[in-house]
DNA sequence: CACGAGACCTGTTCGC
DNA sequence: TGCGAACAGGTCTCGT
Protein backbone atom coordinates (compact mmCIF):
# COMPACT_ATOMS: atom_id res chain seq x y z
CA UNK A 1 0.00 0.00 0.00
CA UNK A 2 2.26 2.68 1.18
CA UNK A 3 4.29 5.03 -0.92
CA UNK A 4 4.65 8.75 -0.36
CA UNK A 5 1.09 9.74 -1.40
CA UNK A 6 -0.55 7.02 0.69
CA UNK A 7 1.63 7.79 3.70
CA UNK A 8 0.97 11.52 3.32
CA UNK A 9 -2.78 10.86 3.12
CA UNK A 10 -2.70 8.80 6.30
CA UNK A 11 -0.54 11.33 8.16
CA UNK A 12 -2.87 14.19 7.23
CA UNK A 13 -5.92 12.25 8.34
CA UNK A 14 -4.35 11.43 11.69
CA UNK A 15 -3.25 15.01 12.23
CA UNK A 16 -6.40 16.86 11.27
CA UNK A 17 -9.04 14.16 11.11
CA UNK A 18 -10.32 12.53 7.96
CA UNK A 19 -10.95 9.03 6.66
CA UNK A 20 -13.68 8.96 9.26
CA UNK A 21 -11.40 9.59 12.22
CA UNK A 22 -10.98 12.47 14.67
CA UNK A 23 -7.72 14.45 14.92
CA UNK A 24 -5.17 12.99 17.32
CA UNK A 25 -3.16 16.08 18.08
CA UNK A 26 -3.39 17.10 21.72
CA UNK A 27 -4.41 13.70 23.05
CA UNK A 28 -2.40 11.86 25.66
CA UNK A 29 -1.42 8.22 25.33
CA UNK A 30 -2.81 6.14 28.16
CA UNK A 31 -1.82 2.59 27.30
CA UNK A 32 0.26 0.65 24.78
CA UNK A 33 -0.21 -2.94 23.64
CA UNK A 34 2.39 -4.71 21.56
CA UNK A 35 0.79 -7.73 19.97
CA UNK A 36 3.66 -8.78 17.69
CA UNK A 37 6.98 -8.06 19.42
CA UNK A 38 9.08 -7.72 16.27
CA UNK A 39 6.94 -4.80 15.13
CA UNK A 40 8.73 -2.65 17.69
CA UNK A 41 12.29 -1.96 16.56
CA UNK A 42 13.10 0.29 19.52
CA UNK A 43 13.10 0.31 22.49
CA UNK A 44 12.94 -3.16 24.03
CA UNK A 45 9.27 -4.21 24.34
CA UNK A 46 9.40 -4.16 28.12
CA UNK A 47 10.26 -0.46 28.10
CA UNK A 48 7.53 0.72 25.76
CA UNK A 49 4.59 1.16 28.12
CA UNK A 50 6.35 3.04 30.87
CA UNK A 51 8.05 5.32 28.40
CA UNK A 52 5.18 6.24 26.08
CA UNK A 53 2.31 6.51 28.54
CA UNK A 54 1.53 10.08 29.52
CA UNK A 55 3.11 11.61 26.42
CA UNK A 56 0.83 13.73 24.24
CA UNK A 57 0.59 13.74 20.45
CA UNK A 58 2.00 17.13 19.53
CA UNK A 59 1.97 16.71 15.76
CA UNK A 60 1.78 14.08 13.02
CA UNK A 61 4.03 14.34 10.00
CA UNK A 62 5.84 12.38 7.32
CA UNK A 63 9.38 11.96 6.05
CA UNK A 64 9.80 9.68 3.05
CA UNK A 65 7.57 6.71 3.81
CA UNK A 66 7.85 7.16 7.58
CA UNK A 67 4.95 8.50 9.61
CA UNK A 68 6.18 10.66 12.47
CA UNK A 69 4.21 11.12 15.67
CA UNK A 70 5.86 13.95 17.48
CA UNK A 71 5.25 13.28 21.13
CA UNK A 72 6.77 15.03 24.08
CA UNK A 73 9.62 14.40 24.49
CA UNK A 74 9.91 11.36 22.23
CA UNK A 75 9.03 10.70 18.59
CA UNK A 76 7.18 7.61 17.41
CA UNK A 77 8.17 6.62 13.87
CA UNK A 78 6.17 4.09 11.92
CA UNK A 79 7.06 2.50 8.60
CA UNK A 80 4.16 0.64 7.01
CA UNK A 81 6.32 -1.39 4.62
CA UNK A 82 4.18 -3.60 2.36
CA UNK A 83 0.88 -4.13 4.13
CA UNK A 84 0.73 -1.78 7.11
CA UNK A 85 -2.03 0.67 7.90
CA UNK A 86 -2.93 2.99 10.75
CA UNK A 87 -6.51 3.19 11.91
CA UNK A 88 -8.32 5.09 14.62
CA UNK A 89 -11.12 3.23 16.30
CA UNK A 90 -12.98 3.03 19.59
CA UNK A 91 -11.36 1.26 22.50
CA UNK A 92 -14.56 -0.75 22.69
CA UNK A 93 -14.00 -2.14 19.19
CA UNK A 94 -12.67 -5.69 19.04
CA UNK A 95 -8.93 -5.93 18.41
CA UNK A 96 -8.60 -7.04 14.80
CA UNK A 97 -6.52 -10.14 14.06
CA UNK A 98 -3.75 -8.21 12.30
CA UNK A 99 -3.30 -5.42 14.82
CA UNK A 100 0.38 -5.46 15.84
CA UNK A 101 0.59 -2.38 18.08
CA UNK A 102 -2.20 -0.36 19.66
CA UNK A 103 -2.16 2.87 21.64
CA UNK A 104 -5.11 3.92 23.76
CA UNK A 105 -5.67 7.65 23.68
CA UNK A 106 -7.80 10.12 25.58
CA UNK A 107 -11.45 10.16 24.58
CA UNK A 108 -11.87 6.39 24.32
CA UNK A 109 -9.83 6.25 21.09
CA UNK A 110 -7.44 3.59 19.96
CA UNK A 111 -4.73 4.11 17.36
CA UNK A 112 -3.94 0.74 15.79
CA UNK A 113 -1.02 -0.30 13.61
CA UNK A 114 -2.52 -3.07 11.50
CA UNK A 115 -0.12 -5.10 9.39
CA UNK A 116 -0.99 -8.54 7.99
CA UNK A 117 2.48 -9.30 6.67
CA UNK A 118 4.33 -8.13 9.78
CA UNK A 119 6.97 -6.25 7.78
CA UNK A 120 6.12 -2.90 9.31
CA UNK A 121 8.21 -1.39 12.09
CA UNK A 122 7.84 1.20 14.85
CA UNK A 123 10.56 3.13 16.69
CA UNK A 124 10.13 5.21 19.82
CA UNK A 125 13.18 7.42 20.03
CA UNK A 126 14.34 10.71 21.47
CA UNK A 127 16.00 11.82 18.24
CA UNK A 128 14.19 10.85 15.01
CA UNK A 129 17.11 12.03 12.87
CA UNK A 130 19.02 8.99 14.05
CA UNK A 131 16.56 6.82 12.08
CA UNK A 132 15.93 9.24 9.21
CA UNK A 133 19.48 10.45 8.62
CA UNK A 134 20.14 8.26 5.60
CA UNK A 135 17.10 9.33 3.60
CA UNK A 136 17.52 11.18 0.33
CA UNK A 137 15.75 14.45 -0.49
CA UNK A 138 11.99 14.95 -0.25
CA UNK A 139 10.84 15.13 -3.87
CA UNK A 140 8.17 17.74 -3.15
CA UNK A 141 10.36 20.07 -1.12
CA UNK A 142 11.31 23.39 -2.65
CA UNK A 143 15.01 22.72 -2.35
CA UNK A 144 14.77 19.57 -4.46
CA UNK A 145 15.31 21.11 -7.87
CA UNK A 146 15.66 19.64 -11.35
CA UNK A 147 19.27 20.73 -11.23
CA UNK A 148 19.78 18.81 -8.01
CA UNK A 149 18.22 15.69 -9.52
CA UNK A 150 20.43 15.98 -12.59
CA UNK A 151 23.50 16.36 -10.41
CA UNK A 152 22.60 13.25 -8.41
CA UNK A 153 21.86 11.22 -11.56
CA UNK A 154 25.29 12.06 -12.93
CA UNK A 155 26.94 10.48 -9.90
CA UNK A 156 26.02 6.86 -10.69
CA UNK A 157 25.69 4.35 -13.51
CA UNK A 158 22.86 2.44 -11.85
CA UNK A 159 19.64 1.67 -13.71
CA UNK A 160 16.90 4.25 -13.17
CA UNK A 161 14.30 1.88 -11.76
CA UNK A 162 16.31 0.49 -8.83
CA UNK A 163 17.91 3.90 -8.29
CA UNK A 164 14.59 5.69 -7.85
CA UNK A 165 13.46 2.96 -5.45
CA UNK A 166 16.57 3.56 -3.36
CA UNK A 167 15.41 5.70 -0.44
CA UNK A 168 18.88 7.16 0.02
CA UNK A 169 18.74 8.54 -3.52
CA UNK A 170 15.27 10.05 -3.21
CA UNK A 171 12.75 9.47 -0.42
CA UNK A 172 9.19 8.28 -0.89
CA UNK A 173 9.03 6.63 -4.29
CA UNK A 174 7.90 2.99 -4.46
CA UNK A 175 7.10 0.56 -7.23
CA UNK A 176 3.91 2.27 -8.43
CA UNK A 177 5.04 5.86 -8.58
CA UNK A 178 8.45 4.97 -10.01
CA UNK A 179 6.88 3.14 -12.96
CA UNK A 180 4.39 5.97 -13.43
CA UNK A 181 7.06 8.69 -13.29
CA UNK A 182 9.40 6.91 -15.72
CA UNK A 183 6.56 6.48 -18.20
CA UNK A 184 5.50 10.10 -17.90
CA UNK A 185 9.12 11.14 -18.45
CA UNK A 186 9.56 8.80 -21.42
CA UNK A 187 12.57 7.07 -19.88
CA UNK A 188 13.36 3.36 -20.00
CA UNK A 189 13.58 1.80 -16.51
CA UNK A 190 16.93 0.20 -17.36
CA UNK A 191 18.50 3.42 -18.59
CA UNK A 192 21.81 4.19 -16.86
CA UNK A 193 21.39 7.23 -14.61
CA UNK A 194 24.55 9.00 -15.76
CA UNK A 195 23.40 8.81 -19.36
CA UNK A 196 20.28 10.85 -18.69
CA UNK A 197 20.61 14.24 -20.38
CA UNK A 198 19.85 17.49 -18.61
CA UNK A 199 16.55 18.00 -20.47
CA UNK A 200 15.60 14.40 -19.66
CA UNK A 201 16.44 14.99 -16.00
CA UNK A 202 14.23 18.06 -15.99
CA UNK A 203 11.40 16.04 -17.47
CA UNK A 204 11.92 13.28 -14.92
CA UNK A 205 11.91 15.83 -12.08
CA UNK A 206 8.64 17.26 -13.34
CA UNK A 207 7.17 13.77 -13.78
CA UNK A 208 8.11 12.55 -10.31
CA UNK A 209 6.50 15.58 -8.72
CA UNK A 210 3.43 15.39 -10.94
CA UNK A 211 2.64 11.74 -10.21
CA UNK A 212 3.20 12.22 -6.48
CA UNK A 213 0.98 15.31 -6.40
CA UNK A 214 -1.68 13.49 -8.43
CA UNK A 215 -1.46 10.59 -6.02
CA UNK A 216 -1.89 12.84 -3.00
CA UNK A 217 -4.77 14.66 -4.65
CA UNK A 218 -6.46 11.28 -5.23
CA UNK A 219 -5.65 10.28 -1.64
CA UNK A 220 -3.42 7.47 -2.82
CA UNK A 221 -4.03 4.24 -4.68
CA UNK A 222 -6.17 1.37 -3.40
CA UNK A 223 -5.11 -2.04 -4.67
CA UNK A 224 -6.43 -5.45 -3.76
CA UNK A 225 -7.35 -6.03 -0.15
CA UNK A 226 -4.76 -3.68 1.34
CA UNK A 227 -5.49 0.02 1.79
CA UNK A 228 -8.71 1.62 0.91
CA UNK A 229 -9.66 5.20 0.39
CA UNK A 230 -7.88 6.70 -2.58
CA UNK A 231 -8.70 6.13 -6.23
CA UNK A 232 -5.38 6.84 -7.93
CA UNK A 233 -5.37 3.24 -9.16
CA UNK A 234 -7.97 4.34 -11.73
CA UNK A 235 -5.42 6.68 -13.27
CA UNK A 236 -2.43 4.38 -13.64
CA UNK A 237 -0.61 4.82 -16.95
CA UNK A 238 1.36 1.56 -16.87
CA UNK A 239 1.46 0.07 -13.37
CA UNK A 240 -0.26 -3.34 -13.37
CA UNK A 241 -1.52 -2.68 -16.88
CA UNK A 242 0.49 -5.37 -18.66
CA UNK A 243 -0.89 -5.99 -22.14
CA UNK A 244 -3.23 -3.00 -22.00
CA UNK A 245 -2.70 -0.06 -24.35
CA UNK A 246 -0.29 2.70 -23.42
CA UNK A 247 -2.42 5.83 -22.80
CA UNK A 248 -0.09 7.86 -24.99
CA UNK A 249 0.57 5.70 -28.06
CA UNK A 250 -1.63 2.60 -27.70
CA UNK A 251 1.20 0.09 -27.69
CA UNK A 252 0.74 -2.82 -25.29
CA UNK A 253 2.34 -2.20 -21.91
CA UNK A 254 5.13 -4.66 -21.11
CA UNK A 255 6.19 -6.17 -17.80
CA UNK A 256 9.73 -7.14 -16.93
CA UNK A 257 11.51 -7.84 -13.67
CA UNK A 258 14.23 -5.41 -12.65
CA UNK A 259 15.93 -5.76 -9.31
CA UNK A 260 13.34 -8.36 -8.32
CA UNK A 261 10.51 -5.87 -8.78
CA UNK A 262 7.80 -6.11 -11.39
CA UNK A 263 8.31 -3.19 -13.78
CA UNK A 264 5.76 -1.85 -16.25
CA UNK A 265 6.62 0.32 -19.23
CA UNK A 266 5.72 1.23 -22.78
CA UNK A 267 8.33 -0.11 -25.22
CA UNK A 268 7.62 2.74 -27.64
CA UNK A 269 7.29 5.80 -25.40
CA UNK A 270 10.14 4.65 -23.17
CA UNK A 271 12.74 4.00 -25.83
CA UNK A 272 15.13 1.20 -25.11
CA UNK A 273 18.57 2.65 -24.37
CA UNK A 274 21.67 1.38 -26.16
CA UNK A 275 22.44 -2.20 -25.14
CA UNK A 276 19.42 -2.17 -22.83
C1' DC B 1 30.38 -0.14 -6.09
C1' DA B 2 26.60 -2.62 -8.17
C1' DC B 3 23.88 -6.46 -8.56
C1' DG B 4 21.34 -10.73 -7.37
C1' DA B 5 19.46 -13.88 -4.12
C1' DG B 6 17.40 -14.79 0.14
C1' DA B 7 14.97 -13.40 4.30
C1' DC B 8 11.16 -11.43 6.65
C1' DC B 9 5.47 -12.63 6.41
C1' DT B 10 0.44 -13.40 5.06
C1' DG B 11 -3.19 -13.27 1.80
C1' DT B 12 -5.05 -13.42 -2.85
C1' DT B 13 -5.12 -14.93 -7.40
C1' DC B 14 -3.73 -17.79 -11.19
C1' DG B 15 -2.90 -22.08 -13.69
C1' DC B 16 -3.51 -26.86 -14.08
C1' DT C 1 -13.24 -28.14 -6.47
C1' DG C 2 -8.50 -28.47 -4.94
C1' DC C 3 -3.81 -27.39 -4.57
C1' DG C 4 0.57 -25.52 -5.31
C1' DA C 5 2.85 -21.71 -7.49
C1' DA C 6 3.26 -16.99 -8.32
C1' DC C 7 2.69 -12.60 -6.89
C1' DA C 8 2.02 -8.33 -3.86
C1' DG C 9 2.58 -1.06 -2.28
C1' DG C 10 9.37 -2.53 1.13
C1' DT C 11 13.77 -2.98 3.05
C1' DC C 12 17.75 -5.41 4.99
C1' DT C 13 21.76 -8.48 4.74
C1' DC C 14 24.96 -11.30 2.60
C1' DG C 15 27.77 -13.12 -1.18
C1' DT C 16 29.99 -12.28 -5.64
Coordinates of C-alpha atoms (C1' of nucleotides) in Angstrom, one line a residue:
Chain A
X1 CA 0.0 0.0 0.0
X2 CA 2.3 2.7 1.2
X3 CA 4.3 5.0 -0.9
X4 CA 4.6 8.7 -0.4
X5 CA 1.1 9.7 -1.4
X6 CA -0.6 7.0 0.7
X7 CA 1.6 7.8 3.7
X8 CA 1.0 11.5 3.3
X9 CA -2.8 10.9 3.1
X10 CA -2.7 8.8 6.3
X11 CA -0.5 11.3 8.2
X12 CA -2.9 14.2 7.2
X13 CA -5.9 12.3 8.3
X14 CA -4.4 11.4 11.7
X15 CA -3.3 15.0 12.2
X16 CA -6.4 16.9 11.3
X17 CA -9.0 14.2 11.1
X18 CA -10.3 12.5 8.0
X19 CA -10.9 9.0 6.7
X20 CA -13.7 9.0 9.3
X21 CA -11.4 9.6 12.2
X22 CA -11.0 12.5 14.7
X23 CA -7.7 14.5 14.9
X24 CA -5.2 13.0 17.3
X25 CA -3.2 16.1 18.1
X26 CA -3.4 17.1 21.7
X27 CA -4.4 13.7 23.1
X28 CA -2.4 11.9 25.7
X29 CA -1.4 8.2 25.3
X30 CA -2.8 6.1 28.2
X31 CA -1.8 2.6 27.3
X32 CA 0.3 0.6 24.8
X33 CA -0.2 -2.9 23.6
X34 CA 2.4 -4.7 21.6
X35 CA 0.8 -7.7 20.0
X36 CA 3.7 -8.8 17.7
X37 CA 7.0 -8.1 19.4
X38 CA 9.1 -7.7 16.3
X39 CA 6.9 -4.8 15.1
X40 CA 8.7 -2.6 17.7
X41 CA 12.3 -2.0 16.6
X42 CA 13.1 0.3 19.5
X43 CA 13.1 0.3 22.5
X44 CA 12.9 -3.2 24.0
X45 CA 9.3 -4.2 24.3
X46 CA 9.4 -4.2 28.1
X47 CA 10.3 -0.5 28.1
X48 CA 7.5 0.7 25.8
X49 CA 4.6 1.2 28.1
X50 CA 6.3 3.0 30.9
X51 CA 8.0 5.3 28.4
X52 CA 5.2 6.2 26.1
X53 CA 2.3 6.5 28.5
X54 CA 1.5 10.1 29.5
X55 CA 3.1 11.6 26.4
X56 CA 0.8 13.7 24.2
X57 CA 0.6 13.7 20.5
X58 CA 2.0 17.1 19.5
X59 CA 2.0 16.7 15.8
X60 CA 1.8 14.1 13.0
X61 CA 4.0 14.3 10.0
X62 CA 5.8 12.4 7.3
X63 CA 9.4 12.0 6.0
X64 CA 9.8 9.7 3.0
X65 CA 7.6 6.7 3.8
X66 CA 7.8 7.2 7.6
X67 CA 4.9 8.5 9.6
X68 CA 6.2 10.7 12.5
X69 CA 4.2 11.1 15.7
X70 CA 5.9 14.0 17.5
X71 CA 5.3 13.3 21.1
X72 CA 6.8 15.0 24.1
X73 CA 9.6 14.4 24.5
X74 CA 9.9 11.4 22.2
X75 CA 9.0 10.7 18.6
X76 CA 7.2 7.6 17.4
X77 CA 8.2 6.6 13.9
X78 CA 6.2 4.1 11.9
X79 CA 7.1 2.5 8.6
X80 CA 4.2 0.6 7.0
X81 CA 6.3 -1.4 4.6
X82 CA 4.2 -3.6 2.4
X83 CA 0.9 -4.1 4.1
X84 CA 0.7 -1.8 7.1
X85 CA -2.0 0.7 7.9
X86 CA -2.9 3.0 10.8
X87 CA -6.5 3.2 11.9
X88 CA -8.3 5.1 14.6
X89 CA -11.1 3.2 16.3
X90 CA -13.0 3.0 19.6
X91 CA -11.4 1.3 22.5
X92 CA -14.6 -0.7 22.7
X93 CA -14.0 -2.1 19.2
X94 CA -12.7 -5.7 19.0
X95 CA -8.9 -5.9 18.4
X96 CA -8.6 -7.0 14.8
X97 CA -6.5 -10.1 14.1
X98 CA -3.8 -8.2 12.3
X99 CA -3.3 -5.4 14.8
X100 CA 0.4 -5.5 15.8
X101 CA 0.6 -2.4 18.1
X102 CA -2.2 -0.4 19.7
X103 CA -2.2 2.9 21.6
X104 CA -5.1 3.9 23.8
X105 CA -5.7 7.7 23.7
X106 CA -7.8 10.1 25.6
X107 CA -11.5 10.2 24.6
X108 CA -11.9 6.4 24.3
X109 CA -9.8 6.3 21.1
X110 CA -7.4 3.6 20.0
X111 CA -4.7 4.1 17.4
X112 CA -3.9 0.7 15.8
X113 CA -1.0 -0.3 13.6
X114 CA -2.5 -3.1 11.5
X115 CA -0.1 -5.1 9.4
X116 CA -1.0 -8.5 8.0
X117 CA 2.5 -9.3 6.7
X118 CA 4.3 -8.1 9.8
X119 CA 7.0 -6.3 7.8
X120 CA 6.1 -2.9 9.3
X121 CA 8.2 -1.4 12.1
X122 CA 7.8 1.2 14.8
X123 CA 10.6 3.1 16.7
X124 CA 10.1 5.2 19.8
X125 CA 13.2 7.4 20.0
X126 CA 14.3 10.7 21.5
X127 CA 16.0 11.8 18.2
X128 CA 14.2 10.9 15.0
X129 CA 17.1 12.0 12.9
X130 CA 19.0 9.0 14.0
X131 CA 16.6 6.8 12.1
X132 CA 15.9 9.2 9.2
X133 CA 19.5 10.4 8.6
X134 CA 20.1 8.3 5.6
X135 CA 17.1 9.3 3.6
X136 CA 17.5 11.2 0.3
X137 CA 15.7 14.4 -0.5
X138 CA 12.0 15.0 -0.2
X139 CA 10.8 15.1 -3.9
X140 CA 8.2 17.7 -3.2
X141 CA 10.4 20.1 -1.1
X142 CA 11.3 23.4 -2.6
X143 CA 15.0 22.7 -2.3
X144 CA 14.8 19.6 -4.5
X145 CA 15.3 21.1 -7.9
X146 CA 15.7 19.6 -11.3
X147 CA 19.3 20.7 -11.2
X148 CA 19.8 18.8 -8.0
X149 CA 18.2 15.7 -9.5
X150 CA 20.4 16.0 -12.6
X151 CA 23.5 16.4 -10.4
X152 CA 22.6 13.3 -8.4
X153 CA 21.9 11.2 -11.6
X154 CA 25.3 12.1 -12.9
X155 CA 26.9 10.5 -9.9
X156 CA 26.0 6.9 -10.7
X157 CA 25.7 4.3 -13.5
X158 CA 22.9 2.4 -11.8
X159 CA 19.6 1.7 -13.7
X160 CA 16.9 4.3 -13.2
X161 CA 14.3 1.9 -11.8
X162 CA 16.3 0.5 -8.8
X163 CA 17.9 3.9 -8.3
X164 CA 14.6 5.7 -7.9
X165 CA 13.5 3.0 -5.5
X166 CA 16.6 3.6 -3.4
X167 CA 15.4 5.7 -0.4
X168 CA 18.9 7.2 0.0
X169 CA 18.7 8.5 -3.5
X170 CA 15.3 10.1 -3.2
X171 CA 12.8 9.5 -0.4
X172 CA 9.2 8.3 -0.9
X173 CA 9.0 6.6 -4.3
X174 CA 7.9 3.0 -4.5
X175 CA 7.1 0.6 -7.2
X176 CA 3.9 2.3 -8.4
X177 CA 5.0 5.9 -8.6
X178 CA 8.4 5.0 -10.0
X179 CA 6.9 3.1 -13.0
X180 CA 4.4 6.0 -13.4
X181 CA 7.1 8.7 -13.3
X182 CA 9.4 6.9 -15.7
X183 CA 6.6 6.5 -18.2
X184 CA 5.5 10.1 -17.9
X185 CA 9.1 11.1 -18.4
X186 CA 9.6 8.8 -21.4
X187 CA 12.6 7.1 -19.9
X188 CA 13.4 3.4 -20.0
X189 CA 13.6 1.8 -16.5
X190 CA 16.9 0.2 -17.4
X191 CA 18.5 3.4 -18.6
X192 CA 21.8 4.2 -16.9
X193 CA 21.4 7.2 -14.6
X194 CA 24.6 9.0 -15.8
X195 CA 23.4 8.8 -19.4
X196 CA 20.3 10.8 -18.7
X197 CA 20.6 14.2 -20.4
X198 CA 19.9 17.5 -18.6
X199 CA 16.5 18.0 -20.5
X200 CA 15.6 14.4 -19.7
X201 CA 16.4 15.0 -16.0
X202 CA 14.2 18.1 -16.0
X203 CA 11.4 16.0 -17.5
X204 CA 11.9 13.3 -14.9
X205 CA 11.9 15.8 -12.1
X206 CA 8.6 17.3 -13.3
X207 CA 7.2 13.8 -13.8
X208 CA 8.1 12.6 -10.3
X209 CA 6.5 15.6 -8.7
X210 CA 3.4 15.4 -10.9
X211 CA 2.6 11.7 -10.2
X212 CA 3.2 12.2 -6.5
X213 CA 1.0 15.3 -6.4
X214 CA -1.7 13.5 -8.4
X215 CA -1.5 10.6 -6.0
X216 CA -1.9 12.8 -3.0
X217 CA -4.8 14.7 -4.7
X218 CA -6.5 11.3 -5.2
X219 CA -5.6 10.3 -1.6
X220 CA -3.4 7.5 -2.8
X221 CA -4.0 4.2 -4.7
X222 CA -6.2 1.4 -3.4
X223 CA -5.1 -2.0 -4.7
X224 CA -6.4 -5.5 -3.8
X225 CA -7.4 -6.0 -0.2
X226 CA -4.8 -3.7 1.3
X227 CA -5.5 0.0 1.8
X228 CA -8.7 1.6 0.9
X229 CA -9.7 5.2 0.4
X230 CA -7.9 6.7 -2.6
X231 CA -8.7 6.1 -6.2
X232 CA -5.4 6.8 -7.9
X233 CA -5.4 3.2 -9.2
X234 CA -8.0 4.3 -11.7
X235 CA -5.4 6.7 -13.3
X236 CA -2.4 4.4 -13.6
X237 CA -0.6 4.8 -16.9
X238 CA 1.4 1.6 -16.9
X239 CA 1.5 0.1 -13.4
X240 CA -0.3 -3.3 -13.4
X241 CA -1.5 -2.7 -16.9
X242 CA 0.5 -5.4 -18.7
X243 CA -0.9 -6.0 -22.1
X244 CA -3.2 -3.0 -22.0
X245 CA -2.7 -0.1 -24.4
X246 CA -0.3 2.7 -23.4
X247 CA -2.4 5.8 -22.8
X248 CA -0.1 7.9 -25.0
X249 CA 0.6 5.7 -28.1
X250 CA -1.6 2.6 -27.7
X251 CA 1.2 0.1 -27.7
X252 CA 0.7 -2.8 -25.3
X253 CA 2.3 -2.2 -21.9
X254 CA 5.1 -4.7 -21.1
X255 CA 6.2 -6.2 -17.8
X256 CA 9.7 -7.1 -16.9
X257 CA 11.5 -7.8 -13.7
X258 CA 14.2 -5.4 -12.7
X259 CA 15.9 -5.8 -9.3
X260 CA 13.3 -8.4 -8.3
X261 CA 10.5 -5.9 -8.8
X262 CA 7.8 -6.1 -11.4
X263 CA 8.3 -3.2 -13.8
X264 CA 5.8 -1.9 -16.2
X265 CA 6.6 0.3 -19.2
X266 CA 5.7 1.2 -22.8
X267 CA 8.3 -0.1 -25.2
X268 CA 7.6 2.7 -27.6
X269 CA 7.3 5.8 -25.4
X270 CA 10.1 4.6 -23.2
X271 CA 12.7 4.0 -25.8
X272 CA 15.1 1.2 -25.1
X273 CA 18.6 2.6 -24.4
X274 CA 21.7 1.4 -26.2
X275 CA 22.4 -2.2 -25.1
X276 CA 19.4 -2.2 -22.8
Chain B
dC1 C1' 30.4 -0.1 -6.1
dA2 C1' 26.6 -2.6 -8.2
dC3 C1' 23.9 -6.5 -8.6
dG4 C1' 21.3 -10.7 -7.4
dA5 C1' 19.5 -13.9 -4.1
dG6 C1' 17.4 -14.8 0.1
dA7 C1' 15.0 -13.4 4.3
dC8 C1' 11.2 -11.4 6.7
dC9 C1' 5.5 -12.6 6.4
dT10 C1' 0.4 -13.4 5.1
dG11 C1' -3.2 -13.3 1.8
dT12 C1' -5.1 -13.4 -2.9
dT13 C1' -5.1 -14.9 -7.4
dC14 C1' -3.7 -17.8 -11.2
dG15 C1' -2.9 -22.1 -13.7
dC16 C1' -3.5 -26.9 -14.1
Chain C
dT1 C1' -13.2 -28.1 -6.5
dG2 C1' -8.5 -28.5 -4.9
dC3 C1' -3.8 -27.4 -4.6
dG4 C1' 0.6 -25.5 -5.3
dA5 C1' 2.9 -21.7 -7.5
dA6 C1' 3.3 -17.0 -8.3
dC7 C1' 2.7 -12.6 -6.9
dA8 C1' 2.0 -8.3 -3.9
dG9 C1' 2.6 -1.1 -2.3
dG10 C1' 9.4 -2.5 1.1
dT11 C1' 13.8 -3.0 3.1
dC12 C1' 17.8 -5.4 5.0
dT13 C1' 21.8 -8.5 4.7
dC14 C1' 25.0 -11.3 2.6
dG15 C1' 27.8 -13.1 -1.2
dT16 C1' 30.0 -12.3 -5.6

